[in-house]
mmCIF file with all atom_site columns, C-alpha atoms in Angstrom:
data_model
loop_
_atom_site.group_PDB
_atom_site.id
_atom_site.type_symbol
_atom_site.label_atom_id
_atom_site.label_alt_id
_atom_site.label_comp_id
_atom_site.label_asym_id
_atom_site.label_entity_id
_atom_site.label_seq_id
_atom_site.pdbx_PDB_ins_code
_atom_site.Cartn_x
_atom_site.Cartn_y
_atom_site.Cartn_z
_atom_site.occupancy
_atom_site.B_iso_or_equiv
_atom_site.pdbx_formal_charge
_atom_site.auth_seq_id
_atom_site.auth_comp_id
_atom_site.auth_asym_id
_atom_site.auth_atom_id
_atom_site.pdbx_PDB_model_num
ATOM 1   C CA . LEU A 1 1   ? 0.000   0.000  0.000   1.00 0.00 ? 1   LEU A CA 1
ATOM 2   C CA . GLY A 1 2   ? 2.997   2.306  0.321   1.00 0.00 ? 2   GLY A CA 1
ATOM 3   C CA . TRP A 1 3   ? 4.088   1.991  -3.321  1.00 0.00 ? 3   TRP A CA 1
ATOM 4   C CA . ASN A 1 4   ? 2.876   4.763  -5.637  1.00 0.00 ? 4   ASN A CA 1
ATOM 5   C CA . CYS A 1 5   ? 3.227   3.592  -9.245  1.00 0.00 ? 5   CYS A CA 1
ATOM 6   C CA . ALA A 1 6   ? 2.714   7.146  -10.523 1.00 0.00 ? 6   ALA A CA 1
ATOM 7   C CA . THR A 1 7   ? 5.495   8.857  -8.593  1.00 0.00 ? 7   THR A CA 1
ATOM 8   C CA . ALA A 1 8   ? 7.984   6.087  -7.750  1.00 0.00 ? 8   ALA A CA 1
ATOM 9   C CA . LYS A 1 9   ? 11.268  6.210  -9.666  1.00 0.00 ? 9   LYS A CA 1
ATOM 10  C CA . ARG A 1 10  ? 12.064  3.323  -12.019 1.00 0.00 ? 10  ARG A CA 1
ATOM 11  C CA . GLN A 1 11  ? 14.482  2.752  -14.881 1.00 0.00 ? 11  GLN A CA 1
ATOM 12  C CA . VAL A 1 12  ? 12.874  3.678  -18.205 1.00 0.00 ? 12  VAL A CA 1
ATOM 13  C CA . GLY A 1 13  ? 15.415  2.188  -20.628 1.00 0.00 ? 13  GLY A CA 1
ATOM 14  C CA . SER A 1 14  ? 15.220  3.214  -24.271 1.00 0.00 ? 14  SER A CA 1
ATOM 15  C CA . SER A 1 15  ? 11.965  5.116  -23.805 1.00 0.00 ? 15  SER A CA 1
ATOM 16  C CA . MET A 1 16  ? 14.349  7.878  -22.697 1.00 0.00 ? 16  MET A CA 1
ATOM 17  C CA . LYS A 1 17  ? 15.796  8.268  -26.209 1.00 0.00 ? 17  LYS A CA 1
ATOM 18  C CA . PRO A 1 18  ? 13.055  10.452 -27.742 1.00 0.00 ? 18  PRO A CA 1
ATOM 19  C CA . LEU A 1 19  ? 13.300  12.884 -24.821 1.00 0.00 ? 19  LEU A CA 1
ATOM 20  C CA . THR A 1 20  ? 17.050  13.272 -24.491 1.00 0.00 ? 20  THR A CA 1
ATOM 21  C CA . ALA A 1 21  ? 18.663  12.107 -27.736 1.00 0.00 ? 21  ALA A CA 1
ATOM 22  C CA . TYR A 1 22  ? 16.240  12.765 -30.571 1.00 0.00 ? 22  TYR A CA 1
ATOM 23  C CA . ALA A 1 23  ? 13.944  15.658 -29.582 1.00 0.00 ? 23  ALA A CA 1
ATOM 24  C CA . PRO A 1 24  ? 16.790  17.987 -28.500 1.00 0.00 ? 24  PRO A CA 1
ATOM 25  C CA . ALA A 1 25  ? 18.724  17.246 -31.693 1.00 0.00 ? 25  ALA A CA 1
ATOM 26  C CA . LEU A 1 26  ? 15.654  17.812 -33.880 1.00 0.00 ? 26  LEU A CA 1
ATOM 27  C CA . ASP A 1 27  ? 14.835  21.020 -32.033 1.00 0.00 ? 27  ASP A CA 1
ATOM 28  C CA . ALA A 1 28  ? 18.375  22.321 -32.533 1.00 0.00 ? 28  ALA A CA 1
ATOM 29  C CA . GLY A 1 29  ? 18.229  21.485 -36.235 1.00 0.00 ? 29  GLY A CA 1
ATOM 30  C CA . VAL A 1 30  ? 21.258  19.174 -36.172 1.00 0.00 ? 30  VAL A CA 1
ATOM 31  C CA . ILE A 1 31  ? 19.314  16.082 -37.329 1.00 0.00 ? 31  ILE A CA 1
ATOM 32  C CA . THR A 1 32  ? 16.205  15.295 -39.382 1.00 0.00 ? 32  THR A CA 1
ATOM 33  C CA . GLN A 1 33  ? 14.203  12.104 -39.869 1.00 0.00 ? 33  GLN A CA 1
ATOM 34  C CA . GLY A 1 34  ? 16.378  11.362 -42.868 1.00 0.00 ? 34  GLY A CA 1
ATOM 35  C CA . THR A 1 35  ? 19.778  12.052 -41.294 1.00 0.00 ? 35  THR A CA 1
ATOM 36  C CA . ILE A 1 36  ? 22.040  9.046  -41.884 1.00 0.00 ? 36  ILE A CA 1
ATOM 37  C CA . PHE A 1 37  ? 24.390  7.664  -39.253 1.00 0.00 ? 37  PHE A CA 1
ATOM 38  C CA . ASP A 1 38  ? 26.545  4.552  -39.337 1.00 0.00 ? 38  ASP A CA 1
ATOM 39  C CA . ASN A 1 39  ? 25.078  1.729  -37.261 1.00 0.00 ? 39  ASN A CA 1
ATOM 40  C CA . TYR A 1 40  ? 28.530  0.695  -36.133 1.00 0.00 ? 40  TYR A CA 1
ATOM 41  C CA . PRO A 1 41  ? 30.331  0.864  -32.761 1.00 0.00 ? 41  PRO A CA 1
ATOM 42  C CA . VAL A 1 42  ? 31.002  4.464  -31.842 1.00 0.00 ? 42  VAL A CA 1
ATOM 43  C CA . GLN A 1 43  ? 34.097  3.538  -29.838 1.00 0.00 ? 43  GLN A CA 1
ATOM 44  C CA . GLU A 1 44  ? 35.972  0.725  -28.170 1.00 0.00 ? 44  GLU A CA 1
ATOM 45  C CA . LEU A 1 45  ? 35.361  0.519  -24.433 1.00 0.00 ? 45  LEU A CA 1
ATOM 46  C CA . ASN A 1 46  ? 37.503  -1.806 -22.323 1.00 0.00 ? 46  ASN A CA 1
ATOM 47  C CA . GLY A 1 47  ? 38.489  -3.668 -25.465 1.00 0.00 ? 47  GLY A CA 1
ATOM 48  C CA . LYS A 1 48  ? 34.876  -4.213 -26.571 1.00 0.00 ? 48  LYS A CA 1
ATOM 49  C CA . PRO A 1 49  ? 32.724  -2.425 -29.166 1.00 0.00 ? 49  PRO A CA 1
ATOM 50  C CA . TRP A 1 50  ? 30.403  0.206  -27.652 1.00 0.00 ? 50  TRP A CA 1
ATOM 51  C CA . PRO A 1 51  ? 27.490  0.651  -27.612 1.00 0.00 ? 51  PRO A CA 1
ATOM 52  C CA . LYS A 1 52  ? 25.894  -2.718 -28.175 1.00 0.00 ? 52  LYS A CA 1
ATOM 53  C CA . ASN A 1 53  ? 22.472  -2.969 -29.778 1.00 0.00 ? 53  ASN A CA 1
ATOM 54  C CA . SER A 1 54  ? 19.677  -5.085 -28.366 1.00 0.00 ? 54  SER A CA 1
ATOM 55  C CA . GLY A 1 55  ? 18.463  -7.548 -30.973 1.00 0.00 ? 55  GLY A CA 1
ATOM 56  C CA . VAL A 1 56  ? 19.891  -5.563 -33.889 1.00 0.00 ? 56  VAL A CA 1
ATOM 57  C CA . ALA A 1 57  ? 23.267  -6.241 -35.473 1.00 0.00 ? 57  ALA A CA 1
ATOM 58  C CA . TYR A 1 58  ? 25.662  -3.573 -36.687 1.00 0.00 ? 58  TYR A CA 1
ATOM 59  C CA . THR A 1 59  ? 24.142  -3.035 -40.116 1.00 0.00 ? 59  THR A CA 1
ATOM 60  C CA . GLY A 1 60  ? 25.882  0.027  -41.510 1.00 0.00 ? 60  GLY A CA 1
ATOM 61  C CA . MET A 1 61  ? 24.237  3.222  -42.703 1.00 0.00 ? 61  MET A CA 1
ATOM 62  C CA . CYS A 1 62  ? 20.647  3.918  -41.610 1.00 0.00 ? 62  CYS A CA 1
ATOM 63  C CA . THR A 1 63  ? 18.369  6.863  -40.979 1.00 0.00 ? 63  THR A CA 1
ATOM 64  C CA . VAL A 1 64  ? 17.351  8.405  -37.670 1.00 0.00 ? 64  VAL A CA 1
ATOM 65  C CA . ARG A 1 65  ? 13.785  7.306  -38.432 1.00 0.00 ? 65  ARG A CA 1
ATOM 66  C CA . TYR A 1 66  ? 14.894  3.676  -38.695 1.00 0.00 ? 66  TYR A CA 1
ATOM 67  C CA . GLY A 1 67  ? 17.055  4.067  -35.588 1.00 0.00 ? 67  GLY A CA 1
ATOM 68  C CA . ILE A 1 68  ? 13.974  5.013  -33.572 1.00 0.00 ? 68  ILE A CA 1
ATOM 69  C CA . GLN A 1 69  ? 11.881  2.310  -35.205 1.00 0.00 ? 69  GLN A CA 1
ATOM 70  C CA . ARG A 1 70  ? 14.343  -0.423 -34.176 1.00 0.00 ? 70  ARG A CA 1
ATOM 71  C CA . SER A 1 71  ? 15.629  1.332  -31.022 1.00 0.00 ? 71  SER A CA 1
ATOM 72  C CA . ILE A 1 72  ? 19.232  1.201  -32.253 1.00 0.00 ? 72  ILE A CA 1
ATOM 73  C CA . ASN A 1 73  ? 21.653  2.388  -29.571 1.00 0.00 ? 73  ASN A CA 1
ATOM 74  C CA . THR A 1 74  ? 24.417  3.500  -31.944 1.00 0.00 ? 74  THR A CA 1
ATOM 75  C CA . ILE A 1 75  ? 22.042  5.910  -33.729 1.00 0.00 ? 75  ILE A CA 1
ATOM 76  C CA . ALA A 1 76  ? 20.777  7.369  -30.450 1.00 0.00 ? 76  ALA A CA 1
ATOM 77  C CA . VAL A 1 77  ? 24.348  7.920  -29.240 1.00 0.00 ? 77  VAL A CA 1
ATOM 78  C CA . GLN A 1 78  ? 25.344  9.729  -32.434 1.00 0.00 ? 78  GLN A CA 1
ATOM 79  C CA . SER A 1 79  ? 22.194  11.884 -32.356 1.00 0.00 ? 79  SER A CA 1
ATOM 80  C CA . LEU A 1 80  ? 22.993  12.856 -28.779 1.00 0.00 ? 80  LEU A CA 1
ATOM 81  C CA . GLN A 1 81  ? 26.588  13.658 -29.697 1.00 0.00 ? 81  GLN A CA 1
ATOM 82  C CA . ALA A 1 82  ? 25.343  15.845 -32.557 1.00 0.00 ? 82  ALA A CA 1
ATOM 83  C CA . VAL A 1 83  ? 23.433  18.123 -30.184 1.00 0.00 ? 83  VAL A CA 1
ATOM 84  C CA . GLY A 1 84  ? 25.806  17.770 -27.225 1.00 0.00 ? 84  GLY A CA 1
ATOM 85  C CA . VAL A 1 85  ? 25.424  16.198 -23.796 1.00 0.00 ? 85  VAL A CA 1
ATOM 86  C CA . GLU A 1 86  ? 25.047  19.492 -21.923 1.00 0.00 ? 86  GLU A CA 1
ATOM 87  C CA . GLU A 1 87  ? 22.313  20.787 -24.249 1.00 0.00 ? 87  GLU A CA 1
ATOM 88  C CA . ALA A 1 88  ? 20.434  17.480 -24.108 1.00 0.00 ? 88  ALA A CA 1
ATOM 89  C CA . TYR A 1 89  ? 20.564  17.519 -20.295 1.00 0.00 ? 89  TYR A CA 1
ATOM 90  C CA . ARG A 1 90  ? 19.377  21.144 -20.199 1.00 0.00 ? 90  ARG A CA 1
ATOM 91  C CA . PHE A 1 91  ? 16.530  20.327 -22.622 1.00 0.00 ? 91  PHE A CA 1
ATOM 92  C CA . ALA A 1 92  ? 15.418  17.381 -20.489 1.00 0.00 ? 92  ALA A CA 1
ATOM 93  C CA . THR A 1 93  ? 15.567  19.124 -17.105 1.00 0.00 ? 93  THR A CA 1
ATOM 94  C CA . GLU A 1 94  ? 14.376  22.621 -18.077 1.00 0.00 ? 94  GLU A CA 1
ATOM 95  C CA . ASN A 1 95  ? 12.061  22.097 -21.061 1.00 0.00 ? 95  ASN A CA 1
ATOM 96  C CA . LEU A 1 96  ? 10.613  18.723 -20.054 1.00 0.00 ? 96  LEU A CA 1
ATOM 97  C CA . SER A 1 97  ? 10.958  19.087 -16.251 1.00 0.00 ? 97  SER A CA 1
ATOM 98  C CA . LEU A 1 98  ? 12.597  15.668 -15.870 1.00 0.00 ? 98  LEU A CA 1
ATOM 99  C CA . ASP A 1 99  ? 14.127  15.168 -12.426 1.00 0.00 ? 99  ASP A CA 1
ATOM 100 C CA . LEU A 1 100 ? 17.553  13.959 -13.502 1.00 0.00 ? 100 LEU A CA 1
ATOM 101 C CA . VAL A 1 101 ? 20.598  13.979 -11.235 1.00 0.00 ? 101 VAL A CA 1
ATOM 102 C CA . PRO A 1 102 ? 23.919  15.619 -12.241 1.00 0.00 ? 102 PRO A CA 1
ATOM 103 C CA . GLU A 1 103 ? 25.485  12.181 -12.751 1.00 0.00 ? 103 GLU A CA 1
ATOM 104 C CA . ASP A 1 104 ? 23.030  11.617 -15.624 1.00 0.00 ? 104 ASP A CA 1
ATOM 105 C CA . MET A 1 105 ? 24.809  14.293 -17.679 1.00 0.00 ? 105 MET A CA 1
ATOM 106 C CA . ASP A 1 106 ? 26.659  11.702 -19.732 1.00 0.00 ? 106 ASP A CA 1
ATOM 107 C CA . VAL A 1 107 ? 26.279  9.856  -23.032 1.00 0.00 ? 107 VAL A CA 1
ATOM 108 C CA . SER A 1 108 ? 25.097  6.492  -21.726 1.00 0.00 ? 108 SER A CA 1
ATOM 109 C CA . PRO A 1 109 ? 22.301  7.753  -19.412 1.00 0.00 ? 109 PRO A CA 1
ATOM 110 C CA . LEU A 1 110 ? 20.945  10.282 -21.909 1.00 0.00 ? 110 LEU A CA 1
ATOM 111 C CA . ALA A 1 111 ? 21.299  8.213  -25.091 1.00 0.00 ? 111 ALA A CA 1
ATOM 112 C CA . MET A 1 112 ? 20.236  4.817  -23.731 1.00 0.00 ? 112 MET A CA 1
ATOM 113 C CA . GLY A 1 113 ? 18.417  5.501  -20.473 1.00 0.00 ? 113 GLY A CA 1
ATOM 114 C CA . GLY A 1 114 ? 20.839  4.011  -17.966 1.00 0.00 ? 114 GLY A CA 1
ATOM 115 C CA . LEU A 1 115 ? 19.899  6.578  -15.325 1.00 0.00 ? 115 LEU A CA 1
ATOM 116 C CA . HIS A 1 116 ? 21.414  6.711  -11.858 1.00 0.00 ? 116 HIS A CA 1
ATOM 117 C CA . VAL A 1 117 ? 18.046  7.000  -10.075 1.00 0.00 ? 117 VAL A CA 1
ATOM 118 C CA . GLY A 1 118 ? 15.331  6.728  -12.721 1.00 0.00 ? 118 GLY A CA 1
ATOM 119 C CA . LEU A 1 119 ? 12.148  8.634  -13.519 1.00 0.00 ? 119 LEU A CA 1
ATOM 120 C CA . SER A 1 120 ? 8.504   8.386  -12.525 1.00 0.00 ? 120 SER A CA 1
ATOM 121 C CA . THR A 1 121 ? 5.524   7.423  -14.674 1.00 0.00 ? 121 THR A CA 1
ATOM 122 C CA . GLU A 1 122 ? 4.124   10.906 -14.023 1.00 0.00 ? 122 GLU A CA 1
ATOM 123 C CA . GLU A 1 123 ? 7.268   12.606 -15.354 1.00 0.00 ? 123 GLU A CA 1
ATOM 124 C CA . MET A 1 124 ? 7.434   10.414 -18.453 1.00 0.00 ? 124 MET A CA 1
ATOM 125 C CA . ALA A 1 125 ? 3.741   10.869 -19.284 1.00 0.00 ? 125 ALA A CA 1
ATOM 126 C CA . ALA A 1 126 ? 3.997   14.656 -18.967 1.00 0.00 ? 126 ALA A CA 1
ATOM 127 C CA . ALA A 1 127 ? 7.109   14.780 -21.155 1.00 0.00 ? 127 ALA A CA 1
ATOM 128 C CA . TYR A 1 128 ? 5.666   12.554 -23.896 1.00 0.00 ? 128 TYR A CA 1
ATOM 129 C CA . ALA A 1 129 ? 2.444   14.596 -23.857 1.00 0.00 ? 129 ALA A CA 1
ATOM 130 C CA . CYS A 1 130 ? 4.456   17.499 -25.304 1.00 0.00 ? 130 CYS A CA 1
ATOM 131 C CA . PHE A 1 131 ? 4.692   15.593 -28.596 1.00 0.00 ? 131 PHE A CA 1
ATOM 132 C CA . VAL A 1 132 ? 0.918   15.601 -29.091 1.00 0.00 ? 132 VAL A CA 1
ATOM 133 C CA . ASN A 1 133 ? 0.368   19.037 -27.568 1.00 0.00 ? 133 ASN A CA 1
ATOM 134 C CA . ASN A 1 134 ? 2.253   20.958 -30.261 1.00 0.00 ? 134 ASN A CA 1
ATOM 135 C CA . GLY A 1 135 ? 5.369   21.169 -28.107 1.00 0.00 ? 135 GLY A CA 1
ATOM 136 C CA . ILE A 1 136 ? 3.675   22.653 -25.021 1.00 0.00 ? 136 ILE A CA 1
ATOM 137 C CA . TYR A 1 137 ? 4.551   21.191 -21.622 1.00 0.00 ? 137 TYR A CA 1
ATOM 138 C CA . ASN A 1 138 ? 1.736   21.092 -19.060 1.00 0.00 ? 138 ASN A CA 1
ATOM 139 C CA . GLU A 1 139 ? 2.517   20.457 -15.418 1.00 0.00 ? 139 GLU A CA 1
ATOM 140 C CA . PRO A 1 140 ? 0.778   17.231 -14.320 1.00 0.00 ? 140 PRO A CA 1
ATOM 141 C CA . ARG A 1 141 ? -2.343  17.748 -12.217 1.00 0.00 ? 141 ARG A CA 1
ATOM 142 C CA . THR A 1 142 ? -5.085  15.439 -11.010 1.00 0.00 ? 142 THR A CA 1
ATOM 143 C CA . TYR A 1 143 ? -7.923  17.991 -11.153 1.00 0.00 ? 143 TYR A CA 1
ATOM 144 C CA . ILE A 1 144 ? -8.670  21.372 -12.757 1.00 0.00 ? 144 ILE A CA 1
ATOM 145 C CA . ARG A 1 145 ? -11.218 22.827 -10.324 1.00 0.00 ? 145 ARG A CA 1
ATOM 146 C CA . VAL A 1 146 ? -13.651 21.921 -7.555  1.00 0.00 ? 146 VAL A CA 1
ATOM 147 C CA . THR A 1 147 ? -17.127 23.469 -7.592  1.00 0.00 ? 147 THR A CA 1
ATOM 148 C CA . ARG A 1 148 ? -20.249 23.400 -5.455  1.00 0.00 ? 148 ARG A CA 1
ATOM 149 C CA . VAL A 1 149 ? -23.790 24.692 -5.833  1.00 0.00 ? 149 VAL A CA 1
ATOM 150 C CA . ASP A 1 150 ? -24.652 27.686 -3.657  1.00 0.00 ? 150 ASP A CA 1
ATOM 151 C CA . ASN A 1 151 ? -27.718 26.783 -1.575  1.00 0.00 ? 151 ASN A CA 1
ATOM 152 C CA . THR A 1 152 ? -29.085 30.315 -1.704  1.00 0.00 ? 152 THR A CA 1
ATOM 153 C CA . THR A 1 153 ? -28.632 31.262 -5.350  1.00 0.00 ? 153 THR A CA 1
ATOM 154 C CA . GLY A 1 154 ? -28.480 27.805 -6.902  1.00 0.00 ? 154 GLY A CA 1
ATOM 155 C CA . GLN A 1 155 ? -25.445 28.895 -8.906  1.00 0.00 ? 155 GLN A CA 1
ATOM 156 C CA . GLU A 1 156 ? -22.231 26.970 -9.297  1.00 0.00 ? 156 GLU A CA 1
ATOM 157 C CA . VAL A 1 157 ? -19.387 28.388 -7.204  1.00 0.00 ? 157 VAL A CA 1
ATOM 158 C CA . THR A 1 158 ? -15.698 27.521 -7.622  1.00 0.00 ? 158 THR A CA 1
ATOM 159 C CA . VAL A 1 159 ? -14.178 26.301 -4.374  1.00 0.00 ? 159 VAL A CA 1
ATOM 160 C CA . LEU A 1 160 ? -10.694 25.379 -5.580  1.00 0.00 ? 160 LEU A CA 1
ATOM 161 C CA . GLU A 1 161 ? -8.832  26.359 -8.754  1.00 0.00 ? 161 GLU A CA 1
ATOM 162 C CA . ASN A 1 162 ? -5.814  24.262 -9.723  1.00 0.00 ? 162 ASN A CA 1
ATOM 163 C CA . GLU A 1 163 ? -3.966  26.234 -12.366 1.00 0.00 ? 163 GLU A CA 1
ATOM 164 C CA . GLY A 1 164 ? -1.034  24.204 -13.671 1.00 0.00 ? 164 GLY A CA 1
ATOM 165 C CA . GLU A 1 165 ? 2.103   25.742 -15.150 1.00 0.00 ? 165 GLU A CA 1
ATOM 166 C CA . SER A 1 166 ? 2.572   25.538 -18.923 1.00 0.00 ? 166 SER A CA 1
ATOM 167 C CA . HIS A 1 167 ? 5.467   26.513 -21.166 1.00 0.00 ? 167 HIS A CA 1
ATOM 168 C CA . VAL A 1 168 ? 6.831   25.945 -24.648 1.00 0.00 ? 168 VAL A CA 1
ATOM 169 C CA . ALA A 1 169 ? 9.124   22.911 -24.482 1.00 0.00 ? 169 ALA A CA 1
ATOM 170 C CA . MET A 1 170 ? 9.967   22.485 -28.168 1.00 0.00 ? 170 MET A CA 1
ATOM 171 C CA . LYS A 1 171 ? 9.090   23.688 -31.645 1.00 0.00 ? 171 LYS A CA 1
ATOM 172 C CA . GLU A 1 172 ? 5.816   22.515 -33.168 1.00 0.00 ? 172 GLU A CA 1
ATOM 173 C CA . THR A 1 173 ? 7.809   20.887 -35.972 1.00 0.00 ? 173 THR A CA 1
ATOM 174 C CA . THR A 1 174 ? 9.862   18.906 -33.451 1.00 0.00 ? 174 THR A CA 1
ATOM 175 C CA . ALA A 1 175 ? 6.701   17.657 -31.752 1.00 0.00 ? 175 ALA A CA 1
ATOM 176 C CA . TYR A 1 176 ? 5.145   16.715 -35.099 1.00 0.00 ? 176 TYR A CA 1
ATOM 177 C CA . LEU A 1 177 ? 8.204   14.841 -36.354 1.00 0.00 ? 177 LEU A CA 1
ATOM 178 C CA . MET A 1 178 ? 8.666   12.957 -33.079 1.00 0.00 ? 178 MET A CA 1
ATOM 179 C CA . THR A 1 179 ? 5.002   11.917 -33.080 1.00 0.00 ? 179 THR A CA 1
ATOM 180 C CA . ASP A 1 180 ? 5.343   10.699 -36.659 1.00 0.00 ? 180 ASP A CA 1
ATOM 181 C CA . MET A 1 181 ? 8.443   8.627  -35.841 1.00 0.00 ? 181 MET A CA 1
ATOM 182 C CA . LEU A 1 182 ? 6.864   7.199  -32.683 1.00 0.00 ? 182 LEU A CA 1
ATOM 183 C CA . LYS A 1 183 ? 3.832   6.112  -34.724 1.00 0.00 ? 183 LYS A CA 1
ATOM 184 C CA . ASN A 1 184 ? 6.258   4.287  -37.000 1.00 0.00 ? 184 ASN A CA 1
ATOM 185 C CA . ALA A 1 185 ? 7.956   2.652  -33.995 1.00 0.00 ? 185 ALA A CA 1
ATOM 186 C CA . VAL A 1 186 ? 4.612   1.050  -33.065 1.00 0.00 ? 186 VAL A CA 1
ATOM 187 C CA . ALA A 1 187 ? 3.439   0.309  -36.600 1.00 0.00 ? 187 ALA A CA 1
ATOM 188 C CA . ALA A 1 188 ? 6.669   -1.307 -37.801 1.00 0.00 ? 188 ALA A CA 1
ATOM 189 C CA . GLY A 1 189 ? 9.125   -1.446 -34.929 1.00 0.00 ? 189 GLY A CA 1
ATOM 190 C CA . THR A 1 190 ? 9.771   -2.463 -31.332 1.00 0.00 ? 190 THR A CA 1
ATOM 191 C CA . GLY A 1 191 ? 6.407   -1.154 -30.090 1.00 0.00 ? 191 GLY A CA 1
ATOM 192 C CA . GLY A 1 192 ? 4.367   -3.571 -32.214 1.00 0.00 ? 192 GLY A CA 1
ATOM 193 C CA . SER A 1 193 ? 2.874   -5.334 -29.197 1.00 0.00 ? 193 SER A CA 1
ATOM 194 C CA . ALA A 1 194 ? 1.016   -2.128 -28.320 1.00 0.00 ? 194 ALA A CA 1
ATOM 195 C CA . LYS A 1 195 ? -0.905  -2.095 -31.606 1.00 0.00 ? 195 LYS A CA 1
ATOM 196 C CA . PHE A 1 196 ? -4.639  -2.548 -31.797 1.00 0.00 ? 196 PHE A CA 1
ATOM 197 C CA . ASN A 1 197 ? -7.049  -1.876 -34.647 1.00 0.00 ? 197 ASN A CA 1
ATOM 198 C CA . GLY A 1 198 ? -9.034  1.258  -35.222 1.00 0.00 ? 198 GLY A CA 1
ATOM 199 C CA . MET A 1 199 ? -6.719  4.139  -34.361 1.00 0.00 ? 199 MET A CA 1
ATOM 200 C CA . HIS A 1 200 ? -3.198  5.496  -34.632 1.00 0.00 ? 200 HIS A CA 1
ATOM 201 C CA . ILE A 1 201 ? -0.851  4.620  -31.781 1.00 0.00 ? 201 ILE A CA 1
ATOM 202 C CA . ALA A 1 202 ? 2.546   6.168  -31.102 1.00 0.00 ? 202 ALA A CA 1
ATOM 203 C CA . GLY A 1 203 ? 5.079   5.200  -28.475 1.00 0.00 ? 203 GLY A CA 1
ATOM 204 C CA . LYS A 1 204 ? 8.443   3.855  -27.461 1.00 0.00 ? 204 LYS A CA 1
ATOM 205 C CA . THR A 1 205 ? 9.609   0.765  -25.648 1.00 0.00 ? 205 THR A CA 1
ATOM 206 C CA . GLY A 1 206 ? 12.290  0.572  -22.984 1.00 0.00 ? 206 GLY A CA 1
ATOM 207 C CA . THR A 1 207 ? 14.116  -2.465 -21.658 1.00 0.00 ? 207 THR A CA 1
ATOM 208 C CA . THR A 1 208 ? 16.762  -2.536 -18.923 1.00 0.00 ? 208 THR A CA 1
ATOM 209 C CA . ASN A 1 209 ? 19.492  -5.047 -18.164 1.00 0.00 ? 209 ASN A CA 1
ATOM 210 C CA . ASP A 1 210 ? 18.256  -8.626 -17.788 1.00 0.00 ? 210 ASP A CA 1
ATOM 211 C CA . ASN A 1 211 ? 14.728  -7.413 -18.625 1.00 0.00 ? 211 ASN A CA 1
ATOM 212 C CA . LYS A 1 212 ? 14.283  -6.307 -15.017 1.00 0.00 ? 212 LYS A CA 1
ATOM 213 C CA . ASP A 1 213 ? 12.199  -3.358 -16.175 1.00 0.00 ? 213 ASP A CA 1
ATOM 214 C CA . ARG A 1 214 ? 10.148  -3.396 -19.374 1.00 0.00 ? 214 ARG A CA 1
ATOM 215 C CA . TYR A 1 215 ? 8.693   -0.029 -20.223 1.00 0.00 ? 215 TYR A CA 1
ATOM 216 C CA . PHE A 1 216 ? 6.342   1.504  -22.757 1.00 0.00 ? 216 PHE A CA 1
ATOM 217 C CA . VAL A 1 217 ? 5.237   5.118  -23.116 1.00 0.00 ? 217 VAL A CA 1
ATOM 218 C CA . GLY A 1 218 ? 2.657   5.896  -25.750 1.00 0.00 ? 218 GLY A CA 1
ATOM 219 C CA . PHE A 1 219 ? -0.463  7.734  -26.809 1.00 0.00 ? 219 PHE A CA 1
ATOM 220 C CA . THR A 1 220 ? -3.483  7.513  -29.101 1.00 0.00 ? 220 THR A CA 1
ATOM 221 C CA . PRO A 1 221 ? -5.893  10.240 -30.314 1.00 0.00 ? 221 PRO A CA 1
ATOM 222 C CA . TYR A 1 222 ? -7.934  9.483  -27.174 1.00 0.00 ? 222 TYR A CA 1
ATOM 223 C CA . TYR A 1 223 ? -5.261  8.813  -24.545 1.00 0.00 ? 223 TYR A CA 1
#
């Protein structure tokens, strides 16, 4: 009874990539959907190729769009490097209000989601909502207002007003392009298990080491 699934911190895996690798780079104009990177190890780390891909071999040149579709780590790392670690961290913490720790300001946490503490469902839902809200971030809230009927006049009276903070998190074009690529990730990529008939679905999967956490963040025209 003490565990709050909305606010508890968990590892989000690759569902972090759209927020910290791809959206900041798109917003800065350093990548497009069609930007081509080499799906090949970016560097050698402790004598081994890095980063490794989950379920996808090193296949050579591919687009950012395909990198998101197949959740390819090498493409996310190169997109992050294109915009810069510091800018990606600033974008995530200031524009998207993600509660990252200073130790997360590094390539691996931001490009592949290996965070030191993790993020909450509430934070992730609010950040992803920017993509379908034309780039506007809305502070999460559980109610808008509370009203009652005045016994004397019979009119509705507002008792509580819960005005949430809103701000521009990204360009409208960034939000549109990310939504389009996340739709593709469900239609033809790693998010295929989330598909159901009758409406468009967009989203991104996330898997952590040994499948300890399996994550999905997504949206439809209704949710």
